[in-house]
Amino acid sequence: MAEEDDKGYRWETEYEKTWEELHEDESGSLQATVSDLLHRAKRKQFMERVTNVRLGMMRHLLIVIDASSAMSDQDLKPTRLVATLKLLEMFVDEYFDQNPISQIGFLMSRNKKADKITELGGNPRRHIKALQDLATQACQGEFSLQNSLELALSALRNMPSHASRELLVIMGSLTTCDPGDVRETIQAMAEANIRCSVIGLSAEVRVCKRLCQLTGGIYNVILDEPHYKDLLGQHMTPPPASNSTESSLIKMGFPHHSLGGEKGKGEKPSMCMCHLDSKSSQGFSTSGYFCPQCKSKYCELPIECKACGLTLVSAPHLARSYHHLFPPGSYKEFLSSDVVTDGPLCCYACQVEILDPHVYVCEKCEQNFCLDCDLFVHETLHSCPGCASFRNLQTIQAMSLS
Amino acid sequence: LNVDGLLVYFPYDYIYPEQFLYMQELKRSLDAKGHCVLEMPSGTGKTVSLLSLIISYMQANPLHVTKMIYCSRTVPELEKVVEEMRGLIEYYTQETGEIPNFVGLALSSRKNMCVHPQVSQERDGKTVDGKCHQLTASFVRNRHKSNPNIPVCEFYEEFDSNGRNIPLAPGVYGLDDLREYGRKTGMCPYFLARHAINQAQVIVYSYYYLLDPKIAELVSKELPKQSVVVFDEAHNIDNVCVESMSVKITRKTIDRCNQNIEDLSKQIKRISLNIPMLERSHSFYSYAVYPILLNLTHIHFCVVFKSDYVVSESPPSFLKDCQAKVCIDRKPLRFCSERLSSLLRTLELADIKDYSSLSLVANFATLISTYTKGKSRSIMIEPIMNFSCLDATIAVKPIFDRFQTVVVTSGTLSPLDMYPKILDFQPVTMATFTMTLARPCICPMIVSKGNDQVAISSKFETREDIAVTRNYGNLLVEMVTIVPDGVVCFFTSYIYMETIVAAWYEQGIIDQIQKHKLLFIETQDAAETSLALLNYQKACENGRGAVLLSVARGKVSEGIDFDHHYGRAVIMFGVPYVYTQSRILKARLEYLRDQYQIRENDFLTFDAMRHAAQCVGRALRGKTDYGILIFADKRFSRADKRGKIPRWIQEHLTDNLCNLSIDEAVQVAKRFLRQMAQPFSQKDQLGLSLLTLEQLQSEETQKKIENKIQHV
């Protein structure tokens, strides 16, 4: 149908039987089984994550955003593209929170072409700004997988070999319009050791599945918006390093934030390196981070020094990357009928009675947790509240880590 | 694995519940020495269940069942069966520690099996047959003895001198293995296989070797009564039967025939002049040949004579007519075919290919005089003579009578009770199985109206209706935008497809489709179609996506699988009724009504629905596969049609999926595709649709799987 029709009448384009969906949930058919499956799969994913594995902590992640006409579909509100961009903004924030020493970059594909939106970089604000700009642009033309891959390949090829190279394609379109044989490009990606993952917004496409299989990435298709968010969340944690990435010692600088204007020294305000190109007066101040090697000034971390190439991070950043290497031990699943307690069975974290047939028990502190808290602990908190509240356990933990 | 007290070696670790039930049913009918009709969806391992049960049964009761004859349709299917069998035998060897004394064999035409360096280069089956005959006929070989310059096939010579006495080593021989074996030992694989049929426990070959009386006479004559015959993919078996007994004669054939006769008489004169000392045989010629010639010319005359109006009549009246007009009795006609072949042999004419049209006419004469019942002959205004068999039972009846157990099985046999009726036999067991699935991977829908609430249908009255074609077009456009990779559409006929595509082109629908997917169309030209198919698969493979427009009953709908991404959705535009105005069909319907009390309408619906099911079933070839099946016609939602869809589809066709409009269908499909794209592993299947040995034995699962089967 023509595009005008799609936008014109809401009652024509979207036919949602909301009452039916509710019904299905209760009767435990389709929807419920699938969501149950998902929940379990999520936990399984945590179980499968092995500790003491080499992780690619320094990540170079490129995200390809589909901006073809398929992205103007309204099955995600208000449109697929806007919803995607909103989620990606959150993703960028979270990504740098979890992977402070990594970099990210964005590409876009429409009209059978692929364009760079932002270069690989460690500055979340720049990326978010670019994403916000993108939201105002129209989706048009067709998506091209091959062109996107080629562009990503050229950008990632020159990255240092100790860092992981990743590509995430967010694809709303079901077709790709390629100038040549996409399979060759996929092969090239595999050879360049770039891990490609795809999140599909509508259905499973064969070529994407192949891409992910060959390059070791994961392929998922969203069910709805919360699920979309979960899937993006999967890409937050660093993937295990492949064998071919070499390990090397990296020189890093830990600049202190100096507020400037120290008394007696009579320091003058200066331009920071990151805003050197812009015409605005932003970044012109006395405060900032000074590279310990060459004394060039930056207004935010982490960043690679433009003058001497030193990686500048702050100590908390590194510490935060730490939990990927030593995640809290996964909880064991028990049937709640098997767990003997006096009084009602309560979750140690949220103190709410556990009604679910399953209960999760930390192996170290032997406290009970509900499924939600289990996920929360392992996804966001990264430390077990039970273990943290017993002093003797903490020392054990510390010893085991060291 | 223990099935009903019989120890069955099953080559896989896991078994589907329906496979287990299938074997139970099979065992029951073997015990009863009766026939059975079983329907089980494709991709659930019919072949391996059949093989492992019957072979185990043979090992356990060597007296009751001595041979298994597995008939399938195409060469690739035969190969698949052989592969399964090989796996099974390997498993046997592993389990028992010794190689079982067992020979499995595949047989195909000379074209597929010949290893002769020159002959095997030929592409056309008939040419290969002819050339082979030239090299192997007994008189050629006799002449070769006196004159070594006359070429013979050394492979056949080798086989003839040694092969007959050496039995084949135990094992499984596919077509390739036989060719390989033939090359190694220098024996002709074709004749070797034909010879080894008597020795083999399992024979895998095409329907025609058993059904067509002419071939069956040669190949399958010596098979013992204690054989089990399996017809796989048997949903079209009645048509195969009918085809194998029908002859079509056109003017061209008659002309060629005349020429042949002249040639022959020249030959006869030459021989009778040249070799006067063969006095006795000469008299034989004159005795045998002239009546034939007479017969043939007379038939020819009478055809020409009658060619100016349309006649449809039964054999007795035709014969009577013949007698009245050209004074031929029934008896000489009857032996026409035999005499012709003996004549050719005595005349030492090697190249039988040239005489194919003559033998066709001779065949016709034989058939017409042998079977007096259930046949009809019709002559069109164009001098085409169709001699068609109306009764499928004629070909298949001897088989049901001769062998103790005949298994008729396919993925789409619904409604089951129709088959025994039209094939005229009494089955012991009739059952249909559904797929046990860990997730609902079939999404059948009946789309009956467009967004504008106009009913869509391929009904004759609404064919030209612009609203209907537009709605069909909209349906396809909507579907191609939301379905990834491959979409296959089936139309009811080539003509209908052409008119609709033309209408779509005018309405701009084709352009819209091509925005999303490439468009391929099946044509009547086989080469063109296979090229289209190749490109279609390529387009599915590299993510461009493609739509294939094809025709029910066409080549695509019968032999080609669209598994996984090759067919994520199948759309059936209209109910594929046969062309009801054809004379042959009319005659057949009439016959069925008179003889078997099957109403015309019932048969037509049955035929249409089995083709529809066959078409949509193309997309789903296994449990990890998933697909959308759309029936786009208002008439599908009527009870008589809905009830005839195979049970494994019907199970998923709930009431809220019938009678949808295009929008609703799109929403359902969208949600379905998202759910199906979620990761799915073997672990999720375990216990539900995959069973280990222990699980199978537990009481609980026994009960659970009980309801997967439905006896008819």
PDB file of C-alpha atoms in Angstrom, chain A residues 1-2 6 11-17 20-21 24 30-31 34 37-38 41 44 48 69 73 75-76 80 142 174-178 180-183 201-207 209-210 219-224 227 231, chain B residues 438-440 451 474 477-485 512 514-517 538 540-546 564-566 568 626 656 660-661 663-664 666-668 670-671 673-681 683-684:
ATOM      1  CA  MET A   1       0.000   0.000   0.000  1.00  0.00           C
ATOM      2  CA  ALA A   2       1.071   3.553  -0.545  1.00  0.00           C
ATOM      3  CA  ASP A   6      -0.126   3.934   6.306  1.00  0.00           C
ATOM      4  CA  TRP A  11      -8.010   2.241  12.508  1.00  0.00           C
ATOM      5  CA  GLU A  12      -6.958   0.976   9.158  1.00  0.00           C
ATOM      6  CA  THR A  13      -3.311   0.414   9.727  1.00  0.00           C
ATOM      7  CA  GLU A  14      -3.195  -1.076  13.159  1.00  0.00           C
ATOM      8  CA  TYR A  15      -5.516  -3.820  14.103  1.00  0.00           C
ATOM      9  CA  GLU A  16      -4.668  -4.877  17.566  1.00  0.00           C
ATOM     10  CA  LYS A  17      -6.836  -7.280  19.412  1.00  0.00           C
ATOM     11  CA  GLU A  20      -7.294 -11.296  22.891  1.00  0.00           C
ATOM     12  CA  GLU A  21      -3.745 -10.854  23.964  1.00  0.00           C
ATOM     13  CA  GLU A  24      -4.085 -15.554  25.962  1.00  0.00           C
ATOM     14  CA  LEU A  30       0.958 -18.818  23.406  1.00  0.00           C
ATOM     15  CA  GLN A  31       2.010 -15.625  25.035  1.00  0.00           C
ATOM     16  CA  VAL A  34       6.801 -17.673  25.223  1.00  0.00           C
ATOM     17  CA  LEU A  37      10.603 -19.383  27.887  1.00  0.00           C
ATOM     18  CA  LEU A  38      12.211 -15.997  27.621  1.00  0.00           C
ATOM     19  CA  ALA A  41      16.447 -18.212  28.703  1.00  0.00           C
ATOM     20  CA  LYS A  44      20.230 -19.538  31.531  1.00  0.00           C
ATOM     21  CA  GLU A  48      26.205 -19.893  31.082  1.00  0.00           C
ATOM     22  CA  SER A  69      11.339   3.045   4.767  1.00  0.00           C
ATOM     23  CA  ASP A  73       6.397   1.354  10.478  1.00  0.00           C
ATOM     24  CA  ASP A  75       4.444  -1.187  15.356  1.00  0.00           C
ATOM     25  CA  LEU A  76       6.803   0.376  17.865  1.00  0.00           C
ATOM     26  CA  ARG A  80      10.346   2.103  14.783  1.00  0.00           C
ATOM     27  CA  GLU A 142      16.046   0.548   1.104  1.00  0.00           C
ATOM     28  CA  LEU A 174      13.352  -7.561   5.752  1.00  0.00           C
ATOM     29  CA  THR A 175      15.317  -7.177   2.586  1.00  0.00           C
ATOM     30  CA  THR A 176      18.712  -5.913   1.732  1.00  0.00           C
ATOM     31  CA  CYS A 177      19.629  -4.293  -1.520  1.00  0.00           C
ATOM     32  CA  ASP A 178      23.206  -5.153  -2.278  1.00  0.00           C
ATOM     33  CA  GLY A 180      27.397  -7.524  -5.026  1.00  0.00           C
ATOM     34  CA  ASP A 181      27.533 -10.837  -3.311  1.00  0.00           C
ATOM     35  CA  VAL A 182      26.893 -10.257   0.345  1.00  0.00           C
ATOM     36  CA  ARG A 183      28.318 -13.638   1.237  1.00  0.00           C
ATOM     37  CA  LEU A 201      12.665  -5.651  14.388  1.00  0.00           C
ATOM     38  CA  SER A 202      10.196  -7.782  12.495  1.00  0.00           C
ATOM     39  CA  ALA A 203      11.210 -11.302  11.549  1.00  0.00           C
ATOM     40  CA  GLU A 204      14.051 -13.669  11.068  1.00  0.00           C
ATOM     41  CA  VAL A 205      16.025 -13.096   7.910  1.00  0.00           C
ATOM     42  CA  ARG A 206      18.221 -15.848   6.641  1.00  0.00           C
ATOM     43  CA  VAL A 207      21.184 -13.786   5.617  1.00  0.00           C
ATOM     44  CA  LYS A 209      21.370 -15.506  10.703  1.00  0.00           C
ATOM     45  CA  ARG A 210      24.224 -16.604   8.526  1.00  0.00           C
ATOM     46  CA  TYR A 219      20.883 -12.912  16.293  1.00  0.00           C
ATOM     47  CA  ASN A 220      17.646 -11.916  17.916  1.00  0.00           C
ATOM     48  CA  VAL A 221      14.287 -10.660  16.877  1.00  0.00           C
ATOM     49  CA  ILE A 222      12.281  -8.462  19.152  1.00  0.00           C
ATOM     50  CA  LEU A 223       8.838  -9.332  20.435  1.00  0.00           C
ATOM     51  CA  ASP A 224       7.916  -5.943  21.777  1.00  0.00           C
ATOM     52  CA  HIS A 227      12.080  -7.265  24.898  1.00  0.00           C
ATOM     53  CA  LEU A 231      18.132  -7.567  23.713  1.00  0.00           C
TER      54      LEU A 231
ATOM     55  CA  ALA B 438       7.235 -27.752  21.337  1.00  0.00           C
ATOM     56  CA  ARG B 439       6.114 -24.511  19.805  1.00  0.00           C
ATOM     57  CA  PRO B 440       3.275 -23.709  17.460  1.00  0.00           C
ATOM     58  CA  ASN B 451     -10.053  -4.646   3.829  1.00  0.00           C
ATOM     59  CA  ASN B 474      -3.226  -6.279  -1.597  1.00  0.00           C
ATOM     60  CA  VAL B 477       1.735  -6.870  -1.073  1.00  0.00           C
ATOM     61  CA  GLU B 478       0.989  -6.847   2.621  1.00  0.00           C
ATOM     62  CA  MET B 479       2.521 -10.245   3.027  1.00  0.00           C
ATOM     63  CA  VAL B 480       5.704  -9.496   1.171  1.00  0.00           C
ATOM     64  CA  THR B 481       6.291  -6.476   3.340  1.00  0.00           C
ATOM     65  CA  ILE B 482       6.179  -8.434   6.558  1.00  0.00           C
ATOM     66  CA  VAL B 483       7.443 -11.878   5.639  1.00  0.00           C
ATOM     67  CA  PRO B 484      11.192 -12.331   5.313  1.00  0.00           C
ATOM     68  CA  ASP B 485      12.994 -14.240   2.589  1.00  0.00           C
ATOM     69  CA  GLN B 512       4.843  -2.521  -5.105  1.00  0.00           C
ATOM     70  CA  GLN B 514       9.068  -5.565  -6.432  1.00  0.00           C
ATOM     71  CA  LYS B 515       9.944  -2.875  -3.967  1.00  0.00           C
ATOM     72  CA  HIS B 516      10.196  -5.591  -1.358  1.00  0.00           C
ATOM     73  CA  LYS B 517      10.973  -8.775  -3.136  1.00  0.00           C
ATOM     74  CA  LYS B 538      19.587 -17.401  -4.586  1.00  0.00           C
ATOM     75  CA  CYS B 540      16.250 -16.046  -0.574  1.00  0.00           C
ATOM     76  CA  GLU B 541      19.780 -16.935   0.325  1.00  0.00           C
ATOM     77  CA  ASN B 542      21.312 -13.504   0.117  1.00  0.00           C
ATOM     78  CA  GLY B 543      18.565 -11.639   1.837  1.00  0.00           C
ATOM     79  CA  ARG B 544      16.953  -9.887  -1.065  1.00  0.00           C
ATOM     80  CA  GLY B 545      13.812 -11.929  -0.664  1.00  0.00           C
ATOM     81  CA  ALA B 546      11.699 -13.343  -3.435  1.00  0.00           C
ATOM     82  CA  HIS B 564      13.104 -22.915   6.109  1.00  0.00           C
ATOM     83  CA  HIS B 565      13.857 -19.581   4.509  1.00  0.00           C
ATOM     84  CA  TYR B 566      12.871 -20.745   1.043  1.00  0.00           C
ATOM     85  CA  ARG B 568       8.305 -18.652   5.109  1.00  0.00           C
ATOM     86  CA  TYR B 626       8.084 -22.723  10.621  1.00  0.00           C
ATOM     87  CA  ASN B 656     -10.292 -17.230  15.176  1.00  0.00           C
ATOM     88  CA  LEU B 660      -9.910 -13.170   8.501  1.00  0.00           C
ATOM     89  CA  SER B 661      -9.617  -9.958   6.601  1.00  0.00           C
ATOM     90  CA  ASP B 663      -5.426  -6.620   8.036  1.00  0.00           C
ATOM     91  CA  GLU B 664      -6.158  -9.190  10.630  1.00  0.00           C
ATOM     92  CA  VAL B 666      -1.178  -9.321   8.656  1.00  0.00           C
ATOM     93  CA  GLN B 667      -1.333  -8.736  12.392  1.00  0.00           C
ATOM     94  CA  VAL B 668      -1.452 -12.451  13.136  1.00  0.00           C
ATOM     95  CA  LYS B 670       3.550 -10.356  12.313  1.00  0.00           C
ATOM     96  CA  ARG B 671       3.175 -11.670  15.787  1.00  0.00           C
ATOM     97  CA  LEU B 673       6.971 -14.361  12.872  1.00  0.00           C
ATOM     98  CA  ARG B 674       8.350 -12.573  15.891  1.00  0.00           C
ATOM     99  CA  GLN B 675       7.601 -15.424  18.173  1.00  0.00           C
ATOM    100  CA  MET B 676       9.097 -17.936  15.823  1.00  0.00           C
ATOM    101  CA  ALA B 677      12.288 -15.952  15.488  1.00  0.00           C
ATOM    102  CA  GLN B 678      13.084 -16.431  19.149  1.00  0.00           C
ATOM    103  CA  PRO B 679      15.970 -18.775  19.761  1.00  0.00           C
ATOM    104  CA  PHE B 680      14.901 -22.366  19.873  1.00  0.00           C
ATOM    105  CA  SER B 681      17.088 -25.254  20.816  1.00  0.00           C
ATOM    106  CA  LYS B 683      16.576 -28.851  24.679  1.00  0.00           C
ATOM    107  CA  ASP B 684      13.223 -27.144  24.542  1.00  0.00           C
TER     108      ASP B 684
END
